[in-house]
N, CA, C and O atoms as CSV, one atom per row, in Angstrom:
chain,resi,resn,atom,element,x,y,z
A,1,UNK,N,N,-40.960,-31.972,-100.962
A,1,UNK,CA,C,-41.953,-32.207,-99.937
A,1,UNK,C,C,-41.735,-31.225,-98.805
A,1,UNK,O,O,-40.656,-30.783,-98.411
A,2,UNK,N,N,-43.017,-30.947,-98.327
A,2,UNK,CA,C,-42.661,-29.649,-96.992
A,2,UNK,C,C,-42.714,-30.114,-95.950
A,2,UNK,O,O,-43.099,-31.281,-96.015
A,3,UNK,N,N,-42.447,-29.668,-94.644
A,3,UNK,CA,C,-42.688,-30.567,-93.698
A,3,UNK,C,C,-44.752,-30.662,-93.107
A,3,UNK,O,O,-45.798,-30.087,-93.409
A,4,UNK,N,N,-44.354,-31.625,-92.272
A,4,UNK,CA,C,-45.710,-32.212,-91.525
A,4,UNK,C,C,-45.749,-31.413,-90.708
A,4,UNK,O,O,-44.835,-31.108,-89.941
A,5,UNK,N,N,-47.315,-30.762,-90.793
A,5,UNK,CA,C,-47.733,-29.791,-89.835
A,5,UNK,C,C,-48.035,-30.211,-88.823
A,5,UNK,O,O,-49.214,-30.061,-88.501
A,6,UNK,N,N,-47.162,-30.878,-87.935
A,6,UNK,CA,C,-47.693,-31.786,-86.389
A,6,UNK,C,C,-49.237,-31.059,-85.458
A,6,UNK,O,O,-50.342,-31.549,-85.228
A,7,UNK,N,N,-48.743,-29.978,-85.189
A,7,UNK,CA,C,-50.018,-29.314,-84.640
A,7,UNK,C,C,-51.049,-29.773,-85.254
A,7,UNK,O,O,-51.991,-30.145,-84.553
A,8,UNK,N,N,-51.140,-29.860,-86.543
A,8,UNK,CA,C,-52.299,-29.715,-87.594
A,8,UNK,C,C,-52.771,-31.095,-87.308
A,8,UNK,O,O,-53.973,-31.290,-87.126
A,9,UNK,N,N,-51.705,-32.297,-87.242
A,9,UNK,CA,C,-51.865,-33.548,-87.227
A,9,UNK,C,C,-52.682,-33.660,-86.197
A,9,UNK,O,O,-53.699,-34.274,-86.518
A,10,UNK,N,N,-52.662,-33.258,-84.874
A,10,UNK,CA,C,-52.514,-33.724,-83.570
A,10,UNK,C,C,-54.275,-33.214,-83.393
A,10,UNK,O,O,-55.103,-34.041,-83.012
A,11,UNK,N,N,-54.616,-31.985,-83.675
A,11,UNK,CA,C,-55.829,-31.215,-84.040
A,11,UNK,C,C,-56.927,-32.504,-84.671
A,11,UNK,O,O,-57.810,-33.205,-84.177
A,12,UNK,N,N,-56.384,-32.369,-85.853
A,12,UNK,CA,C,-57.331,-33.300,-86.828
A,12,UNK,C,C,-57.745,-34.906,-86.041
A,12,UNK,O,O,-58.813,-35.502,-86.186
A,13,UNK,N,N,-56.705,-35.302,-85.301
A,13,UNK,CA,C,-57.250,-36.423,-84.874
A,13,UNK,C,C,-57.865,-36.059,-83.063
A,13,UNK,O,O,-58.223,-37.029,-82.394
A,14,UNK,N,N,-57.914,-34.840,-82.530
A,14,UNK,CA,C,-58.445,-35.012,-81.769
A,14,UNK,C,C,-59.525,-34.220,-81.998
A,14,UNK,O,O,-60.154,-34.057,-80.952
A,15,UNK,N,N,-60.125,-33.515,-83.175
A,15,UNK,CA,C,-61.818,-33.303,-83.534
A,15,UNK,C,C,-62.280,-34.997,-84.105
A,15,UNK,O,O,-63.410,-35.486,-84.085
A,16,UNK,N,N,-61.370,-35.451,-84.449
A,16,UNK,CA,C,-62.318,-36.737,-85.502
A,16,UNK,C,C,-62.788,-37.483,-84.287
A,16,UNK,O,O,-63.985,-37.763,-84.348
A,17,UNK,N,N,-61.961,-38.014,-82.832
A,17,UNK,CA,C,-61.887,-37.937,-82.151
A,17,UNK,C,C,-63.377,-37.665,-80.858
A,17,UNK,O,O,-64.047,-38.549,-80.325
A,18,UNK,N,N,-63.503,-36.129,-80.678
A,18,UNK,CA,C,-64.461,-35.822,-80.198
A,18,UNK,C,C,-66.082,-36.039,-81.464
A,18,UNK,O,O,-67.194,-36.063,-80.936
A,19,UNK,N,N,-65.983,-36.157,-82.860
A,19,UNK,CA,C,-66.870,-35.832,-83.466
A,19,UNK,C,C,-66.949,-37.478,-83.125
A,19,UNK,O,O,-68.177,-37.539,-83.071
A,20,UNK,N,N,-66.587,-38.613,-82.903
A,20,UNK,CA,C,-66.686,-39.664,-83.010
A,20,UNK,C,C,-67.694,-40.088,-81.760
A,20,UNK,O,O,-68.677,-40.819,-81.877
A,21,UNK,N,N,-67.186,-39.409,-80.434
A,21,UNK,CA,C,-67.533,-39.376,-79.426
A,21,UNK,C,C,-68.924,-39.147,-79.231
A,21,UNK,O,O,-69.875,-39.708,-78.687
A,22,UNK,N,N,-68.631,-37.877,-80.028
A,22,UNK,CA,C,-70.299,-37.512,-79.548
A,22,UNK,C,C,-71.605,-37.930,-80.777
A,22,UNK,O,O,-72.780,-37.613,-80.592
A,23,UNK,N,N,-71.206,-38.554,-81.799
A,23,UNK,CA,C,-71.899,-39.323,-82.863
A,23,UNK,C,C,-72.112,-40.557,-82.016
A,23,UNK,O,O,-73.280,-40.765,-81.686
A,24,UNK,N,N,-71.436,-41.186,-81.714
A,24,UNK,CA,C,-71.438,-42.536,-81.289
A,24,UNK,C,C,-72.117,-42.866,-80.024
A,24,UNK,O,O,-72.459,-43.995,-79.672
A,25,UNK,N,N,-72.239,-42.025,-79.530
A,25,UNK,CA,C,-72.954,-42.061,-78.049
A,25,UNK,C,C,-71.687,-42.451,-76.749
A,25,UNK,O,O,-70.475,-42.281,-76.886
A,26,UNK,N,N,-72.465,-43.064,-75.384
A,26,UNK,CA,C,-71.346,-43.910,-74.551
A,26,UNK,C,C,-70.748,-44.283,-74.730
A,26,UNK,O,O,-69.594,-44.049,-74.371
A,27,UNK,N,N,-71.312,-45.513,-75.727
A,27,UNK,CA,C,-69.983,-46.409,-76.275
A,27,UNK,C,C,-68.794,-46.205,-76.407
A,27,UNK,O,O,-67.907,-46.895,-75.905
A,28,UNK,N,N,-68.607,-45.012,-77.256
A,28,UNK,CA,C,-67.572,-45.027,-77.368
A,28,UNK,C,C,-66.984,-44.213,-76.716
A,28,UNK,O,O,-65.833,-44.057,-77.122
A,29,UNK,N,N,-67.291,-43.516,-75.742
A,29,UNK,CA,C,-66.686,-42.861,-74.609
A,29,UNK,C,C,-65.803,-43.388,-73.279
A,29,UNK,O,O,-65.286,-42.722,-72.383
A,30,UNK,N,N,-65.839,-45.326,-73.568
A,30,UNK,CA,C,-65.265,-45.790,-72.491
A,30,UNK,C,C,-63.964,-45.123,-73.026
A,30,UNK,O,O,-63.777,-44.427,-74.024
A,31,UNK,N,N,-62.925,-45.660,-71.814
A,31,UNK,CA,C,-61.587,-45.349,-71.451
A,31,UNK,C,C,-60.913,-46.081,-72.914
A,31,UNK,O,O,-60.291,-45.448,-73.767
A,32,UNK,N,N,-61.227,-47.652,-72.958
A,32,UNK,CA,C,-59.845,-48.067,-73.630
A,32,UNK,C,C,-60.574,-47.977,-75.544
A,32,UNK,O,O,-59.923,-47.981,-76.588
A,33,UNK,N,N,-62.314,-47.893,-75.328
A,33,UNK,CA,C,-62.597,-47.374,-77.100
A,33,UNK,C,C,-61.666,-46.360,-77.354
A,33,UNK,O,O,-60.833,-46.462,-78.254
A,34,UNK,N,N,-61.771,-45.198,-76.471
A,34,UNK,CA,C,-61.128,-43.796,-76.807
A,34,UNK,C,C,-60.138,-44.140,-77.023
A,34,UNK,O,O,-59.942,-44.243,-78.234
A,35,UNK,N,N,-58.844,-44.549,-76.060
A,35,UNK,CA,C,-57.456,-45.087,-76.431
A,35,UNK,C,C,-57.091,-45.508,-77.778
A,35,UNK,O,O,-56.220,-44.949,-78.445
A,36,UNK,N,N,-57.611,-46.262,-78.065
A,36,UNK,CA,C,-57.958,-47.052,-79.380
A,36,UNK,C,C,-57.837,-46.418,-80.409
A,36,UNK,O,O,-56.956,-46.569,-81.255
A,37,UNK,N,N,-58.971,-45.433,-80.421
A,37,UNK,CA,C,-59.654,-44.826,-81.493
A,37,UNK,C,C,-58.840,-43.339,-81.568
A,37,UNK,O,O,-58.749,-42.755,-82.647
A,38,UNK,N,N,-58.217,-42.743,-80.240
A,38,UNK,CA,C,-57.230,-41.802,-80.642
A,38,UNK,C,C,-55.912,-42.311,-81.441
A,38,UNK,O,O,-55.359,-41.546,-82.231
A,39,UNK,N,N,-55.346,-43.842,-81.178
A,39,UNK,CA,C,-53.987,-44.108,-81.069
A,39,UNK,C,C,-54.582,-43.920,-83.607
A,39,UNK,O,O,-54.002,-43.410,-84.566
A,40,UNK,N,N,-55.675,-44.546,-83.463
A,40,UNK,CA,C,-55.403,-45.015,-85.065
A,40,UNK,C,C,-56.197,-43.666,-85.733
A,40,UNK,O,O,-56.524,-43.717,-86.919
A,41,UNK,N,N,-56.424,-42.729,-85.102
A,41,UNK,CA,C,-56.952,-41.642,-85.713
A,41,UNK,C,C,-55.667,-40.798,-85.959
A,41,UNK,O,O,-55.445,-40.225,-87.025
A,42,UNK,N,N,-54.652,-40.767,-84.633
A,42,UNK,CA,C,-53.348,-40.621,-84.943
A,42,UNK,C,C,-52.615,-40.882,-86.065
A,42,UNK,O,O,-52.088,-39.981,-86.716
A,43,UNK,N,N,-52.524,-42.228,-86.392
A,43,UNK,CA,C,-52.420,-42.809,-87.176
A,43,UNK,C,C,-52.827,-42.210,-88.924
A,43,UNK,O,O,-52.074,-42.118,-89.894
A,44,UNK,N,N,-53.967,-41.956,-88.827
A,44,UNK,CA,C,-54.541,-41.362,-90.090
A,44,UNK,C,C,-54.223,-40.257,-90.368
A,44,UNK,O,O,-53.720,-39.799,-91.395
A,45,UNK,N,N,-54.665,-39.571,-88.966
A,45,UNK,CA,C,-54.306,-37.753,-89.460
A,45,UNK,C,C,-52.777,-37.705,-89.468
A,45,UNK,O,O,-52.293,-36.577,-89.372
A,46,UNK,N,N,-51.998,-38.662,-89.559
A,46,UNK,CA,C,-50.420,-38.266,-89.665
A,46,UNK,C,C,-50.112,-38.691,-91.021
A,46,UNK,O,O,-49.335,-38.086,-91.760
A,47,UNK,N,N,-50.913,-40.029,-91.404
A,47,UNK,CA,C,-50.700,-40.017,-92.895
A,47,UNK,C,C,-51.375,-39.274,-94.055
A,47,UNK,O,O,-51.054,-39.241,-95.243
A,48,UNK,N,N,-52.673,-38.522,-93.231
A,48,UNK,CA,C,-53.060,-37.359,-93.856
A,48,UNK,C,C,-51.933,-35.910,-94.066
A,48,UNK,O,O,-51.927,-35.162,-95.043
A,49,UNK,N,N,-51.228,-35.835,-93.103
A,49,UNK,CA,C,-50.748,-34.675,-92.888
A,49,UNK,C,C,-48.987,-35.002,-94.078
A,49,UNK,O,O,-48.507,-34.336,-94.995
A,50,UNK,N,N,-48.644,-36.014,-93.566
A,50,UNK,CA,C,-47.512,-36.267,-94.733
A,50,UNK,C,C,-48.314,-36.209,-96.789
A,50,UNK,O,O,-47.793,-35.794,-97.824
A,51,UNK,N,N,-49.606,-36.797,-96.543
A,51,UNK,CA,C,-49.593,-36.686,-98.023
A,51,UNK,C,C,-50.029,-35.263,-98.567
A,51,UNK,O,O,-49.721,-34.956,-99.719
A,52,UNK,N,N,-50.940,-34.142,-97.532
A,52,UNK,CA,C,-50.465,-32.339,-97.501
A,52,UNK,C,C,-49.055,-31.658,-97.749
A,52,UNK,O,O,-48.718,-30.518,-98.067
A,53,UNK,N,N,-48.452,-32.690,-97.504
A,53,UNK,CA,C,-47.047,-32.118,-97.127
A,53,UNK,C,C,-45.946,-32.609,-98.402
A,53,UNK,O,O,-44.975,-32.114,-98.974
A,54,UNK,N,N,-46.733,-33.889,-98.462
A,54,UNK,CA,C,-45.886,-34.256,-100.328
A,54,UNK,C,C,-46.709,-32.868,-101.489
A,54,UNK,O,O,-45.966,-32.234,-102.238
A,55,UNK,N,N,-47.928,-32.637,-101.471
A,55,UNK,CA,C,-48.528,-32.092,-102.179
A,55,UNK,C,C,-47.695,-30.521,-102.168
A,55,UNK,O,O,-47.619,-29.858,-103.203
A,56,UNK,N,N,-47.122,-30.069,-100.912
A,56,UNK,CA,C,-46.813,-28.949,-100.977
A,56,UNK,C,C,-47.430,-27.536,-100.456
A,56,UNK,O,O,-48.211,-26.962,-101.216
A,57,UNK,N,N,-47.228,-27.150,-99.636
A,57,UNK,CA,C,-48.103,-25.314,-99.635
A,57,UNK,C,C,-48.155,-25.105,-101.066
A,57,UNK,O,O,-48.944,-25.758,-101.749
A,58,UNK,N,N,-47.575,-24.463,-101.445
A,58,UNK,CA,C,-47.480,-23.678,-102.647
A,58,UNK,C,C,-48.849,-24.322,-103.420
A,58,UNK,O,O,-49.787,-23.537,-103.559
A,59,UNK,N,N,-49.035,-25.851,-103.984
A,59,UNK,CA,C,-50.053,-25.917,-104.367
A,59,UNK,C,C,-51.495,-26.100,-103.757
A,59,UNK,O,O,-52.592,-26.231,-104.299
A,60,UNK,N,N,-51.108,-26.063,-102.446
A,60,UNK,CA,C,-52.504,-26.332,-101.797
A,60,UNK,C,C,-52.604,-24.402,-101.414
A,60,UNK,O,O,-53.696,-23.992,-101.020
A,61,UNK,N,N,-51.815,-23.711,-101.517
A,61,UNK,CA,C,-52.789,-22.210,-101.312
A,61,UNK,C,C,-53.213,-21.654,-102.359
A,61,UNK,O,O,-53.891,-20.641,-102.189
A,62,UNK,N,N,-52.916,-22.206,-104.017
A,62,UNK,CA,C,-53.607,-21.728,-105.266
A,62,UNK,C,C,-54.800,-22.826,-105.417
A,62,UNK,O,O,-55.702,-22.519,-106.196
A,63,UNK,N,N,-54.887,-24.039,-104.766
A,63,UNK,CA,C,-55.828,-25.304,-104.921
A,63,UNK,C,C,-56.526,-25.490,-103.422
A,63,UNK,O,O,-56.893,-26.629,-103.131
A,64,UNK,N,N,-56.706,-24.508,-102.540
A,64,UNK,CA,C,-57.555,-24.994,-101.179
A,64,UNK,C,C,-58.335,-26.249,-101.498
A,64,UNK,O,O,-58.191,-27.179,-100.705
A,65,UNK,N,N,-59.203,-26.437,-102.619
A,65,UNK,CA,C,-60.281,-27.441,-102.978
A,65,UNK,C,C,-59.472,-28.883,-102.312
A,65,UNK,O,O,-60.110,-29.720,-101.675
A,66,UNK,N,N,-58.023,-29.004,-102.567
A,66,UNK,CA,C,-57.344,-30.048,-102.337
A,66,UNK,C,C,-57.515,-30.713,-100.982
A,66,UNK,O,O,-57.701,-31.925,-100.872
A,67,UNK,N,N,-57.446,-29.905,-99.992
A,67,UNK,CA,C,-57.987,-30.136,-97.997
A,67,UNK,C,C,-59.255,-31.487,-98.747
A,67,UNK,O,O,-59.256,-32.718,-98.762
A,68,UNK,N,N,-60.038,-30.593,-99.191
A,68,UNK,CA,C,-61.548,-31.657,-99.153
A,68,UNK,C,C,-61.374,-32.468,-100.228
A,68,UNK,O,O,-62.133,-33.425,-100.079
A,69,UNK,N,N,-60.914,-32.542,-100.980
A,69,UNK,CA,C,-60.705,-33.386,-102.036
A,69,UNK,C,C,-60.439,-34.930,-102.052
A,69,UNK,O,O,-60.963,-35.996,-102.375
A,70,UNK,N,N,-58.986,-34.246,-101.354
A,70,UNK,CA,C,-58.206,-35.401,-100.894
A,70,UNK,C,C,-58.339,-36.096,-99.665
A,70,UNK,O,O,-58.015,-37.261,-99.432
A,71,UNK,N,N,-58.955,-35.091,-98.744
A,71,UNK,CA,C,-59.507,-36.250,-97.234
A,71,UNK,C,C,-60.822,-36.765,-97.330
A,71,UNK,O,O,-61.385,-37.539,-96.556
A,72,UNK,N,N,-61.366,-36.095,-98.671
A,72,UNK,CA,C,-63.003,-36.952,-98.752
A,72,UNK,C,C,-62.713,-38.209,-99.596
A,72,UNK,O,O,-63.179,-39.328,-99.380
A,73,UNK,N,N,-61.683,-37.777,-100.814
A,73,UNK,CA,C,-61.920,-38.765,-101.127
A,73,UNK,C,C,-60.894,-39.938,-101.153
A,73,UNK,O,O,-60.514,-40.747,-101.999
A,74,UNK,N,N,-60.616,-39.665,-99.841
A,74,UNK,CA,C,-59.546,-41.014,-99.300
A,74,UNK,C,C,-60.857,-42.149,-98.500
A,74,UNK,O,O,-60.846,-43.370,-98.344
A,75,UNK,N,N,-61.774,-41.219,-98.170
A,75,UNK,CA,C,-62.838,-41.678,-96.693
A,75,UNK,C,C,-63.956,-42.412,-98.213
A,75,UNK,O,O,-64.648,-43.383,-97.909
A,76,UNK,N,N,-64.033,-41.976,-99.484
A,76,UNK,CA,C,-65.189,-41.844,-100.138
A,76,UNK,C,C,-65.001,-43.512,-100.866
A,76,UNK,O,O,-65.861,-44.375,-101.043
A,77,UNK,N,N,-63.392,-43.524,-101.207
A,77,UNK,CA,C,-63.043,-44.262,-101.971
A,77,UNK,C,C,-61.811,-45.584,-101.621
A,77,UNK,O,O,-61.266,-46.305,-102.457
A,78,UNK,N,N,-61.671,-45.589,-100.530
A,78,UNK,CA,C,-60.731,-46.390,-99.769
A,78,UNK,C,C,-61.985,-46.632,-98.614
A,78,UNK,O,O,-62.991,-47.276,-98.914
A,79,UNK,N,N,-61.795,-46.055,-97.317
A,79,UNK,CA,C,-62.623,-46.589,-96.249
A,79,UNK,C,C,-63.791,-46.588,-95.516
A,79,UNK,O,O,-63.929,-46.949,-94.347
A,80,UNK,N,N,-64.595,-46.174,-96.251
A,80,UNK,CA,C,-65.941,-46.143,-96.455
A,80,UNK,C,C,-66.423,-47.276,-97.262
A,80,UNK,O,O,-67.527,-47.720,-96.946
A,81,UNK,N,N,-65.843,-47.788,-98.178
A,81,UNK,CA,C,-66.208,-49.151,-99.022
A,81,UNK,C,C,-65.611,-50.350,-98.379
A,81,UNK,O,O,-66.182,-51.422,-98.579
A,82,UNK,N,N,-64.566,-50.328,-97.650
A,82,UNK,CA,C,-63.691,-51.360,-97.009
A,82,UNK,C,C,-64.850,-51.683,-95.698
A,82,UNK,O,O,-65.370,-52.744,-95.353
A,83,UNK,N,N,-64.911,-51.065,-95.458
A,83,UNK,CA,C,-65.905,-50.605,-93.697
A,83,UNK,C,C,-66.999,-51.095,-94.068
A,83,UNK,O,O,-67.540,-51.656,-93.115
A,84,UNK,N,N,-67.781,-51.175,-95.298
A,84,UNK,CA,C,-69.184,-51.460,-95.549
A,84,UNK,C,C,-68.907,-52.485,-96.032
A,84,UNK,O,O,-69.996,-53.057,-96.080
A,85,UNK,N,N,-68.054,-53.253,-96.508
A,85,UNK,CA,C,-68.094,-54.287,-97.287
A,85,UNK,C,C,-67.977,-55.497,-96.061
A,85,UNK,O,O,-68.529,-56.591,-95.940
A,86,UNK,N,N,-66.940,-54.717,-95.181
A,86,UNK,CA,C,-66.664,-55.873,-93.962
A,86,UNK,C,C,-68.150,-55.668,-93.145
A,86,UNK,O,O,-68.686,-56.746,-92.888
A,87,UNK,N,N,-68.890,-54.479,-92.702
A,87,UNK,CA,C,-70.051,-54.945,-91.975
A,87,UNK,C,C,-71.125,-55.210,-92.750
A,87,UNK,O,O,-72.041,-55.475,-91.972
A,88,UNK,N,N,-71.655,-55.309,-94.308
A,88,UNK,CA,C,-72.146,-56.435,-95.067
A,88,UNK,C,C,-72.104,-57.624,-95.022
A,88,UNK,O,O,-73.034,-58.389,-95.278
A,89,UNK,N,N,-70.847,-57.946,-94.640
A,89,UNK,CA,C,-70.569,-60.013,-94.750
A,89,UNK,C,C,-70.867,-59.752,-93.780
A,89,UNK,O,O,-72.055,-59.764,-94.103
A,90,UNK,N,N,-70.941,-59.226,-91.701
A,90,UNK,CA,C,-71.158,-59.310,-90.899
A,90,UNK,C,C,-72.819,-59.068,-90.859
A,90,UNK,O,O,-73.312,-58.735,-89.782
A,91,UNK,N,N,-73.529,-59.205,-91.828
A,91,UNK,CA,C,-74.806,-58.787,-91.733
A,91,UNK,C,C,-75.460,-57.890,-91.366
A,91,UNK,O,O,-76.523,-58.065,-90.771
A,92,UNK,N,N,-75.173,-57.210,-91.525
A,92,UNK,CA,C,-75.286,-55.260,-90.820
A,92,UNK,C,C,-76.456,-55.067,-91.927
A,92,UNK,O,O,-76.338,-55.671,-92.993
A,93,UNK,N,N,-77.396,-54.375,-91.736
A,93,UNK,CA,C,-77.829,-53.780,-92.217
A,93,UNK,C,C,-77.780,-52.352,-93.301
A,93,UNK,O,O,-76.888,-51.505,-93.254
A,94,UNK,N,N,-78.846,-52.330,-94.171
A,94,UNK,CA,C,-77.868,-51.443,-95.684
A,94,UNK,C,C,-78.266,-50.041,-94.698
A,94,UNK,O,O,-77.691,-49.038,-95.121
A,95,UNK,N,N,-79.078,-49.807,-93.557
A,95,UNK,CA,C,-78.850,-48.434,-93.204
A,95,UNK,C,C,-77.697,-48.111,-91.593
A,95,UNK,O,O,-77.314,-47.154,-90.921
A,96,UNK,N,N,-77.579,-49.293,-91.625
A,96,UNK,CA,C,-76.262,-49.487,-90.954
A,96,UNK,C,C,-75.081,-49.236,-91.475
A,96,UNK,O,O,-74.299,-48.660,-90.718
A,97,UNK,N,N,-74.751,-49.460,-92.415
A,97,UNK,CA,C,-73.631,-49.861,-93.632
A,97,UNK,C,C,-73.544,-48.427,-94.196
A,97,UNK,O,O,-72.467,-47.936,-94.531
A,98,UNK,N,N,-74.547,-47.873,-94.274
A,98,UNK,CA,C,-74.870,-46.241,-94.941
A,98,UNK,C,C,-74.509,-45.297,-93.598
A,98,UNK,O,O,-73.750,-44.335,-93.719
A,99,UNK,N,N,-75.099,-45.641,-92.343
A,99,UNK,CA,C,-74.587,-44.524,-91.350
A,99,UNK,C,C,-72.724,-44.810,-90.949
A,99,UNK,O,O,-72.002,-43.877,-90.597
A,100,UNK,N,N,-72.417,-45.690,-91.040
A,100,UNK,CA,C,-70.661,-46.209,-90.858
A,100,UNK,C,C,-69.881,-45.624,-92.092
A,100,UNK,O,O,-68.691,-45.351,-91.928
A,101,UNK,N,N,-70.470,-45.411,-93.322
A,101,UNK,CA,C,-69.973,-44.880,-94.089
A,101,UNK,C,C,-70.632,-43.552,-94.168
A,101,UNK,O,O,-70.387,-43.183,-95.317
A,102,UNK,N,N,-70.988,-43.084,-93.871
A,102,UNK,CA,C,-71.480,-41.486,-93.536
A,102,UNK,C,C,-70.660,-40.700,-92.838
A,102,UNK,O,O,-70.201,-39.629,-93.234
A,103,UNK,N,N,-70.429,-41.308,-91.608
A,103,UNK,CA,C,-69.783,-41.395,-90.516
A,103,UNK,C,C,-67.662,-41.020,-90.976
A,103,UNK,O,O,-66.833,-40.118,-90.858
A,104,UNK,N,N,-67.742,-42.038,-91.354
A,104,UNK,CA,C,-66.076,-41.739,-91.709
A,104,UNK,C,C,-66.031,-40.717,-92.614
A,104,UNK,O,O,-65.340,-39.731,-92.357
A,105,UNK,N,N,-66.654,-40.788,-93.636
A,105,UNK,CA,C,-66.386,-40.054,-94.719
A,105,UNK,C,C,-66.804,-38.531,-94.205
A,105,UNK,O,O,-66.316,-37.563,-94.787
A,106,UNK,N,N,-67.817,-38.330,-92.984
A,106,UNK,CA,C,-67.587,-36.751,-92.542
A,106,UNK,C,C,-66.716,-36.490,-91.560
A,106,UNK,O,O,-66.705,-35.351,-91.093
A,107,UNK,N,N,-65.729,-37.588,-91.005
A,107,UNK,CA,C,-65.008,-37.274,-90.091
A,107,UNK,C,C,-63.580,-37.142,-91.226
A,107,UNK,O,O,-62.718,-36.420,-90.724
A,108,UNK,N,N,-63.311,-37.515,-92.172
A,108,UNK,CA,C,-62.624,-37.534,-92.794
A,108,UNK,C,C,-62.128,-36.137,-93.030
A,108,UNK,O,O,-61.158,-35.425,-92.772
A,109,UNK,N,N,-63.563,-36.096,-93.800
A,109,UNK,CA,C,-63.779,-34.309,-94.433
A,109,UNK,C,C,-63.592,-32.857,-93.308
A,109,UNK,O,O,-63.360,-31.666,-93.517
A,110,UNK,N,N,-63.853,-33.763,-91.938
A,110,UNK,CA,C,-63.224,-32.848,-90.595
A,110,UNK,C,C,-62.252,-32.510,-90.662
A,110,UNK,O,O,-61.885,-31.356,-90.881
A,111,UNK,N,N,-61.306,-33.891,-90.405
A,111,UNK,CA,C,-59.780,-33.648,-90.271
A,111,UNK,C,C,-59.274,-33.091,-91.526
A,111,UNK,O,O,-58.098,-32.749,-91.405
A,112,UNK,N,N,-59.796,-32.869,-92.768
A,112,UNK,CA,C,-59.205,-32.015,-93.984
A,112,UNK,C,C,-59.703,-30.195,-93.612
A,112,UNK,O,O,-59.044,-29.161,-93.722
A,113,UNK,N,N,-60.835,-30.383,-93.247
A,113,UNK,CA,C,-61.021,-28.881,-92.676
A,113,UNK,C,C,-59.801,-28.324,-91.546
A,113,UNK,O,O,-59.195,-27.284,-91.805
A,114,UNK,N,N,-59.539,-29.008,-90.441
A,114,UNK,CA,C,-58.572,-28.641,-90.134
A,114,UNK,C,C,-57.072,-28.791,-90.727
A,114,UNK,O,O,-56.270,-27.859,-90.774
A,115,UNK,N,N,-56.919,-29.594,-90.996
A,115,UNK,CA,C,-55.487,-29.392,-91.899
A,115,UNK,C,C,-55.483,-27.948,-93.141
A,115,UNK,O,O,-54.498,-27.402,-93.636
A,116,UNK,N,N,-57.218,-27.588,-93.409
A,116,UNK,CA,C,-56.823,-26.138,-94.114
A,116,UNK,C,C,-56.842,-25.262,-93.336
A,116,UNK,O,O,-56.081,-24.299,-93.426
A,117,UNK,N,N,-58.020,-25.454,-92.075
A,117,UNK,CA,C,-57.552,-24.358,-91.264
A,117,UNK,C,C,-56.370,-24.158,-90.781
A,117,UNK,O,O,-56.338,-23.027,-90.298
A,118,UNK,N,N,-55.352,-24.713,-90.668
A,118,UNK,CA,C,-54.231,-24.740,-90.126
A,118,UNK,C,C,-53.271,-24.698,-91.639
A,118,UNK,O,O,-52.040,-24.716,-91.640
A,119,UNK,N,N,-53.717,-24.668,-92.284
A,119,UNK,CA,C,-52.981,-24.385,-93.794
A,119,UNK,C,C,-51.718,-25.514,-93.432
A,119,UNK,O,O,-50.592,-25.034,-93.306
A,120,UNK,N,N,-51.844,-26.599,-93.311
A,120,UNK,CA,C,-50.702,-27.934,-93.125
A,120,UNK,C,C,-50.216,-28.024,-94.563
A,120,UNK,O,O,-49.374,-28.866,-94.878
């Protein structure tokens, strides 16, 4: 395993971060949403950045495809279905349920763009 590209980490969750911000409108621009939503984006892009880092450089600079692969389809196939399933029983609407899962799954695919830009 190589090490965790912290920079890379720290990056990825503060575009998912601003892309959240400015998707979401006000809302989520108060003080303690942001807090929140940086502390567990943290959270993600660090367990994003350790499972780059089990994978290896070596195979992620003959496999780039891997950045999007693996952060889409963590967002495609883990929390994008978890997220819709919980605001389904909450009665959300199916184009509600479709923009929340839109939503993660391109912020996902963000923070994998930067972890290649930053070759993590």
């Amino acid at each position: 395993m190589g090490p965790v590209n912290w920079l890379a980490v720290m990056v990825a969750a503060l575009a998912s971060l601003a892309f959240g911000a400015g998707v979401q409108g006000p809302a989520a621009r108060r003080p303690a949403q942001v807090l929140l939503a940086g502390a567990l984006l943290l959270l993600t892009a660090s367990m994003m950045g350790h499972m780059f880092a089990r994978v290896g450089a070596a195979t992620l600079s003959v496999k780039p495809w891997l950045y999007f692969m693996m952060s889409g389809g963590l967002a495609l196939a883990f929390v994008a279905p978890a997220l819709a399933i919980g605001e389904a029983r909450a009665g959300a609407s199916a184009g509600k349920v479709l923009r929340g899962a839109g939503f993660w799954i391109a912020s996902y695919l963000l923070m994998g763009l930067v972890f290649w830009a930053f070759k993590a």
